[in-house]
Coordinates of C-alpha atoms in Angstrom, one line a residue:
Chain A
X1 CA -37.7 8.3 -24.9
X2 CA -35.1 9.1 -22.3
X3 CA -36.3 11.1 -19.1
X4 CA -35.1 14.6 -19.0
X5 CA -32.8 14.7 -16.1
X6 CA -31.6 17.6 -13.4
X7 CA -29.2 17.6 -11.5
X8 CA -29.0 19.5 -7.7
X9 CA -24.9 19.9 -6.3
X10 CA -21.6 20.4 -8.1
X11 CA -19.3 17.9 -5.9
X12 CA -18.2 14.3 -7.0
X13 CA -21.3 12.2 -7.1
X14 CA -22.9 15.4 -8.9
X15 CA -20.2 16.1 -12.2
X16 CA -19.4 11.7 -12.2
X17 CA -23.2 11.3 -12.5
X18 CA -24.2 14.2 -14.8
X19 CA -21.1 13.4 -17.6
X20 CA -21.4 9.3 -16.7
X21 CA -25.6 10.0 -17.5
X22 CA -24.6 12.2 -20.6
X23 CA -21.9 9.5 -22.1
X24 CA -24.8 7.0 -21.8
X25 CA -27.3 9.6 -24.3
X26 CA -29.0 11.0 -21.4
X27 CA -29.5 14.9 -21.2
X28 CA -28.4 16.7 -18.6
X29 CA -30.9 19.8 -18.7
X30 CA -29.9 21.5 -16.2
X31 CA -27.3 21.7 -12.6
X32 CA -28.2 23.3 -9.7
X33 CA -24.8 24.7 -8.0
X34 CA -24.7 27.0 -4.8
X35 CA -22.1 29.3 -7.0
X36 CA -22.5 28.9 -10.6
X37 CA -18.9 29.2 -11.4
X38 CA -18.3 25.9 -9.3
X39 CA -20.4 24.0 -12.0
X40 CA -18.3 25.2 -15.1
X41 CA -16.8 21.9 -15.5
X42 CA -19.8 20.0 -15.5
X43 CA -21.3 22.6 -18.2
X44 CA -18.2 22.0 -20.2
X45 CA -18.9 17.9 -20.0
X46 CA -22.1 18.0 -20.5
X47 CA -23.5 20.8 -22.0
X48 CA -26.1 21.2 -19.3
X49 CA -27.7 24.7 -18.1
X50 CA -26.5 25.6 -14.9
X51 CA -28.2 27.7 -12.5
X52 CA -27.4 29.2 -8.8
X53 CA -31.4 30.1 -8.3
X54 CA -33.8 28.1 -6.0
X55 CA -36.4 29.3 -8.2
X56 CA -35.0 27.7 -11.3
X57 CA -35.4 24.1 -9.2
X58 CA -38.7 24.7 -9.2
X59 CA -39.1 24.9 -12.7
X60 CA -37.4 21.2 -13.5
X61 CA -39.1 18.5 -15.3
X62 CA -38.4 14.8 -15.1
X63 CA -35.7 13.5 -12.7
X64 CA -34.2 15.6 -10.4
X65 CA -31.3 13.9 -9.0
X66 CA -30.2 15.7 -5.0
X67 CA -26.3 15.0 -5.1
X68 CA -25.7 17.2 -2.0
X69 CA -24.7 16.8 1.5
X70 CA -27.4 15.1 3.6
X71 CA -27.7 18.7 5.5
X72 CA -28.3 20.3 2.4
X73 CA -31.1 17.3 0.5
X74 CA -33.0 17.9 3.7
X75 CA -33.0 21.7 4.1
X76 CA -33.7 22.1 0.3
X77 CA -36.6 19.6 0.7
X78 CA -38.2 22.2 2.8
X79 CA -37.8 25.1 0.6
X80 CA -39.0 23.6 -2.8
X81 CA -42.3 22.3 -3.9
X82 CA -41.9 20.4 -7.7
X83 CA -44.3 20.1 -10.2
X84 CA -46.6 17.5 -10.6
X85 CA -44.9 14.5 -12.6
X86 CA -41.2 15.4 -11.1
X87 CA -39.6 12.3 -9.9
X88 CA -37.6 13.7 -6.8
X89 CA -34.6 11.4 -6.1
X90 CA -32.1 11.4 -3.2
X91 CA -28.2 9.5 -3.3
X92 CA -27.6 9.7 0.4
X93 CA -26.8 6.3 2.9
X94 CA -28.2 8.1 5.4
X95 CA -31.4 10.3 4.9
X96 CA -35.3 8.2 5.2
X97 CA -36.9 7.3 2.3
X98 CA -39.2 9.5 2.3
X99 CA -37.2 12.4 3.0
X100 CA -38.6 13.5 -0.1
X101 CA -42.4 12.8 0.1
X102 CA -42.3 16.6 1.2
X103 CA -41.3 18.1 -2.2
X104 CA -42.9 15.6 -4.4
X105 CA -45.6 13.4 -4.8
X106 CA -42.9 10.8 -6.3
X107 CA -40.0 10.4 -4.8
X108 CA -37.1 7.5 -4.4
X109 CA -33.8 7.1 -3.5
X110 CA -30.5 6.0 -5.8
X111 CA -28.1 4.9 -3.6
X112 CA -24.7 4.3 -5.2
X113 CA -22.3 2.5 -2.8
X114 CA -19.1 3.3 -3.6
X115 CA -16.4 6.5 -3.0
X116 CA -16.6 8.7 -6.3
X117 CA -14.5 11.4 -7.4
X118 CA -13.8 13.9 -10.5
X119 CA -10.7 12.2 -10.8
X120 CA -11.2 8.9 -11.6
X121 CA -10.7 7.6 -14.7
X122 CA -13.2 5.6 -17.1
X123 CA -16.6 5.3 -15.5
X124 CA -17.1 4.8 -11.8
X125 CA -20.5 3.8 -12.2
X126 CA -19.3 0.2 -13.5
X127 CA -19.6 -3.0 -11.7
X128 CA -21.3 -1.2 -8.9
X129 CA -24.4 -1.6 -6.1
X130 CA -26.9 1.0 -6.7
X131 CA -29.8 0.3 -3.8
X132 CA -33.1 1.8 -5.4
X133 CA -36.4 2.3 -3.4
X134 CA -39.1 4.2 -5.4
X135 CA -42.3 5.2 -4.0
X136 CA -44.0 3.9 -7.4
X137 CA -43.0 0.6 -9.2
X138 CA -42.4 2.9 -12.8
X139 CA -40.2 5.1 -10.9
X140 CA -38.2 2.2 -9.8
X141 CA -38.2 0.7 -13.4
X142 CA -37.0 4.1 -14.4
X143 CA -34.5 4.0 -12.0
X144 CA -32.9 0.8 -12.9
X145 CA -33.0 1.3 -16.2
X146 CA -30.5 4.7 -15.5
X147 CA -28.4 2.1 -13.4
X148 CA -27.8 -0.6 -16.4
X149 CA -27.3 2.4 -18.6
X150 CA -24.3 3.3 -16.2
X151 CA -23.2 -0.6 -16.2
X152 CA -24.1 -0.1 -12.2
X153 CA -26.0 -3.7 -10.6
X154 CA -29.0 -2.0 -9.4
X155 CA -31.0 -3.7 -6.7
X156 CA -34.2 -2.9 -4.1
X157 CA -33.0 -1.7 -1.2
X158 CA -35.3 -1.3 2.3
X159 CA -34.4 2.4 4.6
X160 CA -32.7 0.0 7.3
X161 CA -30.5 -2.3 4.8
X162 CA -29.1 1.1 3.5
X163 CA -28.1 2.2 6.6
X164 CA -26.6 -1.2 7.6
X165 CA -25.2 -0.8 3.9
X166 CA -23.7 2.5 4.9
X167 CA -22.4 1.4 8.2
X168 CA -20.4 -1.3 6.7
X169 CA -18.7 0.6 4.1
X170 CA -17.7 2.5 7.4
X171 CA -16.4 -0.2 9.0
X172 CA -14.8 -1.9 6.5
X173 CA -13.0 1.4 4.5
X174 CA -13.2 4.4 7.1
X175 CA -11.8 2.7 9.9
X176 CA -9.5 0.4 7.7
X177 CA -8.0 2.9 6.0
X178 CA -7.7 4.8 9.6
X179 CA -5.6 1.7 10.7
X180 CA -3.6 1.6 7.7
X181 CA -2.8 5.0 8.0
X182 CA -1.6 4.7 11.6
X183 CA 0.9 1.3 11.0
X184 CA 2.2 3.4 8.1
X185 CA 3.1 6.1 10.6
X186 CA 4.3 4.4 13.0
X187 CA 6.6 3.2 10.5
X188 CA 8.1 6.5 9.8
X189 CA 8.6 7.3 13.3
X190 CA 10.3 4.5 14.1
X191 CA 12.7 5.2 10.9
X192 CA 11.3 2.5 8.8
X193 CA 10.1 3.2 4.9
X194 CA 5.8 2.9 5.2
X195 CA 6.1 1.3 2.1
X196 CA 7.2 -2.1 3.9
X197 CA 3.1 -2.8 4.9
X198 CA 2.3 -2.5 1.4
X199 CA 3.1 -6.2 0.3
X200 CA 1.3 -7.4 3.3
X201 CA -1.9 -5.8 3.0
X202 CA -2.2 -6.6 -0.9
X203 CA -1.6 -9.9 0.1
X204 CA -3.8 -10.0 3.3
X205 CA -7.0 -7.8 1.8
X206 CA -7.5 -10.1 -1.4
X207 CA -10.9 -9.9 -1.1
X208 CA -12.8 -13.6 -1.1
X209 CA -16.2 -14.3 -2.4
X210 CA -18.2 -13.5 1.4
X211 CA -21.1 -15.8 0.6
X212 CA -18.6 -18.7 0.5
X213 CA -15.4 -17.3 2.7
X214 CA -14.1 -14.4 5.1
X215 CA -10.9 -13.3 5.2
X216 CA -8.6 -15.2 7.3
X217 CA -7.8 -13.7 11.0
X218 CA -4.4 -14.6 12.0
X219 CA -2.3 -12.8 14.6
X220 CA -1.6 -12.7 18.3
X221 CA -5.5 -11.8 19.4
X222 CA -7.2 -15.1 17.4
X223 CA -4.2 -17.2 18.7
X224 CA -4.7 -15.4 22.5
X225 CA -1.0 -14.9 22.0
X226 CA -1.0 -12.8 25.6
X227 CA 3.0 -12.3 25.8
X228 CA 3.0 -10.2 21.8
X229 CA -0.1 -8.6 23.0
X230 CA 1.6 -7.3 26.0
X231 CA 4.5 -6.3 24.5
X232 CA 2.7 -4.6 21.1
X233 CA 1.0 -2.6 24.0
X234 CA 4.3 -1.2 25.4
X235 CA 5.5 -0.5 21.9
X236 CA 2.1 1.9 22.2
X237 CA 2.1 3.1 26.0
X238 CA 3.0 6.8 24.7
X239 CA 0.3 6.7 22.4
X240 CA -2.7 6.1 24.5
X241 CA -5.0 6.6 21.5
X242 CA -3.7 4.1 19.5
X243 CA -3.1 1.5 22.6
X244 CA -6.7 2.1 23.3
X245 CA -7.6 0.9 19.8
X246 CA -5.2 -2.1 20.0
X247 CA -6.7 -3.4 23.3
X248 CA -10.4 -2.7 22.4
X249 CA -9.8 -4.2 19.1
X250 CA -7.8 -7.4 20.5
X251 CA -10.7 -7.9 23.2
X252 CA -13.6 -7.6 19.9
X253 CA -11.7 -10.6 18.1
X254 CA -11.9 -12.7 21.1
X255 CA -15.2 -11.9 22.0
X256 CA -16.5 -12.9 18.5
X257 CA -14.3 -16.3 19.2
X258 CA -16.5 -16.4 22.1
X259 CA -19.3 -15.5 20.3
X260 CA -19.1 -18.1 17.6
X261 CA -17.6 -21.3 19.6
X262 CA -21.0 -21.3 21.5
X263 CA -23.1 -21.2 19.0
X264 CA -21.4 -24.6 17.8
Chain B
X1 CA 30.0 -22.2 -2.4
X2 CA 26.7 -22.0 -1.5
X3 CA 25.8 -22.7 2.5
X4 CA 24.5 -25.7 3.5
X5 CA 21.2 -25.5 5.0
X6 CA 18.5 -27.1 7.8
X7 CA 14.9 -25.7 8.5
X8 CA 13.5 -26.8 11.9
X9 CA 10.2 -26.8 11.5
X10 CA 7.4 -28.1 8.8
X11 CA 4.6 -25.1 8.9
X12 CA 3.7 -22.7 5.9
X13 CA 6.9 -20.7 6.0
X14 CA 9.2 -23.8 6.9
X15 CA 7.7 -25.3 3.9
X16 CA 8.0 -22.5 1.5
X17 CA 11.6 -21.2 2.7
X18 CA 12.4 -25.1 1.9
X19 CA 10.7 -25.7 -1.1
X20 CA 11.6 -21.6 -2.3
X21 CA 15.3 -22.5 -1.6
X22 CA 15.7 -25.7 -3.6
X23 CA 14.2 -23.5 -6.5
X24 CA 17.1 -20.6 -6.0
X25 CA 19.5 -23.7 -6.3
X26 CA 20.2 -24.2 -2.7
X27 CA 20.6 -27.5 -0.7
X28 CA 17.7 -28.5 2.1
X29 CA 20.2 -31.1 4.1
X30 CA 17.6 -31.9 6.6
X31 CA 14.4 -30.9 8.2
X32 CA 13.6 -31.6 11.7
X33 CA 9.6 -32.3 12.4
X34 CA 7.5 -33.0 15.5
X35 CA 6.2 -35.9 14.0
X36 CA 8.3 -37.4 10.6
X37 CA 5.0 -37.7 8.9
X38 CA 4.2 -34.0 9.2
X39 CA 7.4 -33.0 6.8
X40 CA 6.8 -35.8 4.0
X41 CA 5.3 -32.7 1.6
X42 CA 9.0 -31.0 2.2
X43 CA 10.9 -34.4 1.9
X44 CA 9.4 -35.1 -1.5
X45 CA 9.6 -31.4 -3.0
X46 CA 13.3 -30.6 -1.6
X47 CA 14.9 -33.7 -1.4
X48 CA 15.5 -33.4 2.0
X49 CA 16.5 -35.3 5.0
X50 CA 13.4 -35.6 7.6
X51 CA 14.4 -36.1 11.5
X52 CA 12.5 -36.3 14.9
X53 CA 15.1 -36.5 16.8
X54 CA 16.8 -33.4 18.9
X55 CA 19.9 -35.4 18.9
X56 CA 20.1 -34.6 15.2
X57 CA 19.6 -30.9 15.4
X58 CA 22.8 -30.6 17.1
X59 CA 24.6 -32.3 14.8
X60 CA 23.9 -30.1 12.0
X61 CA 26.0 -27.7 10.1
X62 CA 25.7 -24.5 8.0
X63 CA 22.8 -22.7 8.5
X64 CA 20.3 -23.7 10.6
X65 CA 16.8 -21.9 10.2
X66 CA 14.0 -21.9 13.4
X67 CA 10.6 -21.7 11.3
X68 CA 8.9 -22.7 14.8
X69 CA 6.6 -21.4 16.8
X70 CA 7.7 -18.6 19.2
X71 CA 7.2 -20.9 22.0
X72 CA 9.0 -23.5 20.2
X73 CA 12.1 -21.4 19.3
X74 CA 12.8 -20.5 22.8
X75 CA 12.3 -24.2 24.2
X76 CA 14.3 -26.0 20.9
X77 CA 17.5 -23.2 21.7
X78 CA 17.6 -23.8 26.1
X79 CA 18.1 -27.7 24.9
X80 CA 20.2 -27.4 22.1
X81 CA 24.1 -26.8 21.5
X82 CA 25.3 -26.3 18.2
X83 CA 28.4 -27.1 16.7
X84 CA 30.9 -24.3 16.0
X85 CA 30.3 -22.4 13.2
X86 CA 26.5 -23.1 12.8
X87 CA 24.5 -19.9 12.1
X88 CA 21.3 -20.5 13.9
X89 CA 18.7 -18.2 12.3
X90 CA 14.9 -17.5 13.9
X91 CA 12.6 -16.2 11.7
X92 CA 10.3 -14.7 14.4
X93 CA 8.9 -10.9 14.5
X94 CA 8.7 -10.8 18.0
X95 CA 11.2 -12.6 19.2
X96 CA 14.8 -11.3 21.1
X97 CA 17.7 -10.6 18.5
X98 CA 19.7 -12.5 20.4
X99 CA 17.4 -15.3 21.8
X100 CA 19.7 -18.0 19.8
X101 CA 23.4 -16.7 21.6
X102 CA 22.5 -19.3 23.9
X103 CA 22.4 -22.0 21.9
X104 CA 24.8 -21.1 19.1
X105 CA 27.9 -18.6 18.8
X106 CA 26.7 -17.0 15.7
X107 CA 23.3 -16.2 15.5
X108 CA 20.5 -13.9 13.2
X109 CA 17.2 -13.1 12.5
X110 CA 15.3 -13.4 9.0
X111 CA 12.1 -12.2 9.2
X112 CA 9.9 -12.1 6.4
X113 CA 6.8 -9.7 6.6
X114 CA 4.7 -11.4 4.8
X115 CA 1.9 -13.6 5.3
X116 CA 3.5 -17.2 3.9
X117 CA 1.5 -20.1 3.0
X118 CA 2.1 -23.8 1.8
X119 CA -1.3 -23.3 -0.8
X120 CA 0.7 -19.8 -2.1
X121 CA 1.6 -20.2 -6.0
X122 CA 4.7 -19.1 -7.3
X123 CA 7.5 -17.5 -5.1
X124 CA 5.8 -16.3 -1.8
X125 CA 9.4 -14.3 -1.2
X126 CA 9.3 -12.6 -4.4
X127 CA 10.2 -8.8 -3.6
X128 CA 8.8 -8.8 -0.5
X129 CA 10.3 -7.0 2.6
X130 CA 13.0 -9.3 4.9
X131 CA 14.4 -8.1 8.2
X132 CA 17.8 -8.8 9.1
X133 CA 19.9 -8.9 12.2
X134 CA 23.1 -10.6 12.6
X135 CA 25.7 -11.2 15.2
X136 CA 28.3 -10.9 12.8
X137 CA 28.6 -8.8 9.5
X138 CA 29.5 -12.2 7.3
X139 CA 26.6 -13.5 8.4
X140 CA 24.4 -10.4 7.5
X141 CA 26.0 -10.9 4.0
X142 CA 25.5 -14.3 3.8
X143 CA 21.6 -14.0 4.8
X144 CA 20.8 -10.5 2.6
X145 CA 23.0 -12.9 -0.6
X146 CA 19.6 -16.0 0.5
X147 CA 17.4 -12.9 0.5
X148 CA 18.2 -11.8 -2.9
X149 CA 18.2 -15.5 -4.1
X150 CA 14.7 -15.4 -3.0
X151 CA 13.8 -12.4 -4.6
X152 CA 13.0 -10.9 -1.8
X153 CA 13.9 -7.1 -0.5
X154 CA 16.7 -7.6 2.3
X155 CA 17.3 -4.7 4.6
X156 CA 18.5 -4.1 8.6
X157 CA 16.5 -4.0 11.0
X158 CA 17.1 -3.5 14.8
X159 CA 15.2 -5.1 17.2
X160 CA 12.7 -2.4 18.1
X161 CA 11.9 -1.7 14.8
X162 CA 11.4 -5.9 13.7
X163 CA 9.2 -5.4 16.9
X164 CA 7.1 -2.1 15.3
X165 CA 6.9 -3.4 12.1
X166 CA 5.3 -6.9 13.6
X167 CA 2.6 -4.3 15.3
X168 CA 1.7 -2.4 12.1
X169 CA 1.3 -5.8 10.6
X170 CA -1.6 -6.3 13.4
X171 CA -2.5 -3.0 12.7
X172 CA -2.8 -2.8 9.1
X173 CA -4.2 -6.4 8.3
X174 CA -5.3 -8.5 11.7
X175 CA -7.3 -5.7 12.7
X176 CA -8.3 -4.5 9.3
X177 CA -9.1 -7.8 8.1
X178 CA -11.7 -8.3 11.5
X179 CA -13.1 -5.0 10.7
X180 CA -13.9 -6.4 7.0
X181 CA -15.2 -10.0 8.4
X182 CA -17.4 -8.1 10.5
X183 CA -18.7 -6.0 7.9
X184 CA -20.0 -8.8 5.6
X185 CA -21.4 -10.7 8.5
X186 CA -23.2 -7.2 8.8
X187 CA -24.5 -7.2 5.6
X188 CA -25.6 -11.3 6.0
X189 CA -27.4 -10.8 8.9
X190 CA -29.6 -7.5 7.2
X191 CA -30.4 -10.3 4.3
X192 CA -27.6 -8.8 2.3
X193 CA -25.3 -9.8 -0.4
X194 CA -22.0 -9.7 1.7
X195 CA -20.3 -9.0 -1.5
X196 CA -22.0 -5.5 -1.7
X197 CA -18.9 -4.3 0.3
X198 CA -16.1 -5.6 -2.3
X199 CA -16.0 -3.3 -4.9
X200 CA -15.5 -0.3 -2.2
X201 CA -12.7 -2.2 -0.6
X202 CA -10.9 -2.5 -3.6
X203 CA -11.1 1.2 -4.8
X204 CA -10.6 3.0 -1.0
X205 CA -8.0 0.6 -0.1
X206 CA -5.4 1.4 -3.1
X207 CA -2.6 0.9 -1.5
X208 CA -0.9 4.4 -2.4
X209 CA 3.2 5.1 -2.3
X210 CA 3.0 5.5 1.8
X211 CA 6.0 8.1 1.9
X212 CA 4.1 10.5 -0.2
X213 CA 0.8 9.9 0.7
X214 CA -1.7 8.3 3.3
X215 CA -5.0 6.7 2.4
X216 CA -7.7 9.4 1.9
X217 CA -9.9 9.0 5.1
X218 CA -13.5 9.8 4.5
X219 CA -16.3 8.9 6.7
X220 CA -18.7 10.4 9.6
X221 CA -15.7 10.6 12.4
X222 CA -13.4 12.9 10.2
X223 CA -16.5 15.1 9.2
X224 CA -17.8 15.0 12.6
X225 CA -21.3 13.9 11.7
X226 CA -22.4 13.5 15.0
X227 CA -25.9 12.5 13.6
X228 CA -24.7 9.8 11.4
X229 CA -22.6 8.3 14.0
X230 CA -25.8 8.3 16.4
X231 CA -27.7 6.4 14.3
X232 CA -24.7 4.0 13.5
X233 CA -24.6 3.6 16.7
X234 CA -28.4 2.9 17.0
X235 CA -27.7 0.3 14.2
X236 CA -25.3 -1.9 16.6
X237 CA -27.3 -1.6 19.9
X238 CA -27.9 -5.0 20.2
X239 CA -24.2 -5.6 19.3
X240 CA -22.2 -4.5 22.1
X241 CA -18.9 -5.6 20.9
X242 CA -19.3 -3.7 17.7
X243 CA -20.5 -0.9 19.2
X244 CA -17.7 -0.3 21.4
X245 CA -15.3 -0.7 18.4
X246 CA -17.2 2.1 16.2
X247 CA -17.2 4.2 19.2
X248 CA -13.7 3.5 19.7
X249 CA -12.5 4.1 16.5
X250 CA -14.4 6.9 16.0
X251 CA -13.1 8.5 18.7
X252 CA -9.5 7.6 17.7
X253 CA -10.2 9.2 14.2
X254 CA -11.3 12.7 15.8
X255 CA -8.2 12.8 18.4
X256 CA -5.9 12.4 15.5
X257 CA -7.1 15.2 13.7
X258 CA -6.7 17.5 16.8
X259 CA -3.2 16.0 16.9
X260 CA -2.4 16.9 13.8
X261 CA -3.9 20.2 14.0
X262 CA -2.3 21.1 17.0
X263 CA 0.8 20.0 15.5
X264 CA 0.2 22.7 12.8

């Protein structure tokens, strides 16, 4: 029989998991919003109970998902004590493992790495890494079986590889997409249509199979190309933010150059 | 009539613009190489006449393409007068708009902003974005009519901006692209799957229509998690490099939102 499942926050990971959870024959008994009204649309999807009382958590049985801010998991953690037999399960990068050792005697952590919203269409949950740690080997099983009903790839996961896990989505999508967003800009201000980067990057950010390839570097830093970097920084001097990034960025490429040619 | 066309050079874009070229129905009269060995791939696909020799260069006529090294194109041009009516064309990003006056009367840029490679299948020009600058408006019309042939998008472009829109090229992929590389090596080194990051890249970087939108940026720095970042931070310690760049880049992030909002 399928675990009775609860489910604590109203935001994106919160409505994608409870309707994604209910169009794989789970039931959603019951969400946990600050406001009630915020949680009408998951009620609609799903049919679940919702409630705006702390009390009401206490009450839950089976899996209670957290799918709040990291702020909120932790202070909530403080205030509620479960039932015996509750499986208390966190989705954050961030928090310990055992964050949740204070609420319940079984606890875990369902990590799903990638950038969910209520708008996207079909089901997020396909195709991608869910890092699981359960503090029992059943809750994991339990946990992995809700992951391949999902069509997620769910895998163990240790406290410091989901950090490092988080970090690199930081690296490789925050920061990226800051960049992005700045060439695109300094497109319009210099009268050109942003639109002209577009080709590039699809081209550039094809995304290789990293056990067997990286993506090429090219450009003036990997070829030490000292005249284009000088000249790309006077394009930037009135922007000192953006120079600063350019030079710190151009020195990191040949640092790892450095880095690599003498481990040969 | 269609011009008759030379391509000094026998790298990825000398190649293609040869090869591409041919396909649109155009004539490849000769190719000048280094080395005649290094241009027998081009001789066989486009028919073309290989040289070594300088002498020849200046004894070419039509159009005349530099797909050379920056370095190259400036050195080629000091020893080389063309005859009249030549249109000397350097492909370069970086490069003056009127670097080849001193080598021929009419001269242009073509620069494609794309990243062009000999292993590419189909048309590497097809619709992307080419930069043009010409000494005279026949010219431009005669380089935006090889454009089109190619598929590709022509437009004008003054020197400043061919020199802006080669920086958001570093911008948006070199540095992106280093960002991702480091990311996966991240991952390695933790006893990761480096392809945990790929399905992430591919939803957050969606390339969106640029003059209506930005990529949404998520992440620690724009929410200001200043706990999250320390611990980021705490992740890297042994990696000073890295570390500088997420500081870096963090930092960046914030100051841009302050810009905006003081903009507001």
């Amino acid at each position: 029989m399928k675990p009775l499942i609860h489910i604590l926050g109203n935001g994106n990971v919160a409505q994608v998991l409870a309707v994604q959870l209910t169009n794989s024959g789970y039931s959603i008994q019951s969400v946990y919003a600050r406001k009630k009204e915020n949680a009408n649309e998951i009620q609609t999807l799903t049919g679940a109970v919702v409630t705006d009382k702390i009390s009401d958590i206490e009450k839950m049985q089976g899996i209670v998902f957290f799918a709040l801010s990291d702020t909120a998991t932790a202070e909530f953690c403080k205030r509620i004590k479960f039932k015996k037999d509750v499986l208390a399960v966190h989705t954050s990068g961030t928090l310990p493992d055992n964050l949740l050792a204070e609420c319940s005697a079984d606890y875990a952590v369902f990590y799903p790495f990638q950038s969910i919203h209520k708008t996207d269409e079909g089901n997020p949950f396909k195709g991608i890494p869910v890092g699981i740690y359960a503090s029992k080997e059943e809750s994991y099983q339990l946990l992995s079986n809700i992951a391949f009903s999902l069509s997620a790839e769910a895998f163990e996961i240790t406290e410091k590889q989901r950090k490092v896990l988080h970090l690199s989505g930081v690296l490789s999508n925050n920061f990226t997409t800051f960049l992005i967003n700045e060439a695109a800009q300094l497109l319009k201000i210099n009268d050109l249509n942003p639109n002209l980067i577009a080709p590039l990057i699809k081209k550039t950010l094809n995304i290789p199979d990293f056990t067997k390839k990286q993506l090429p570097q090219t450009g003036p830093a990997i070829r030490n190309d000292k005249e284009i970097i000088r000249e790309h920084l006077k394009l930037l001097e009135k922007d000192h933010n953006l120079s600063e990034v350019y030079e710190m960025l151009t020195k990191s490429i040949r640092l790892r150059i450095k880095d690599n040619s003498s481990q040969l």
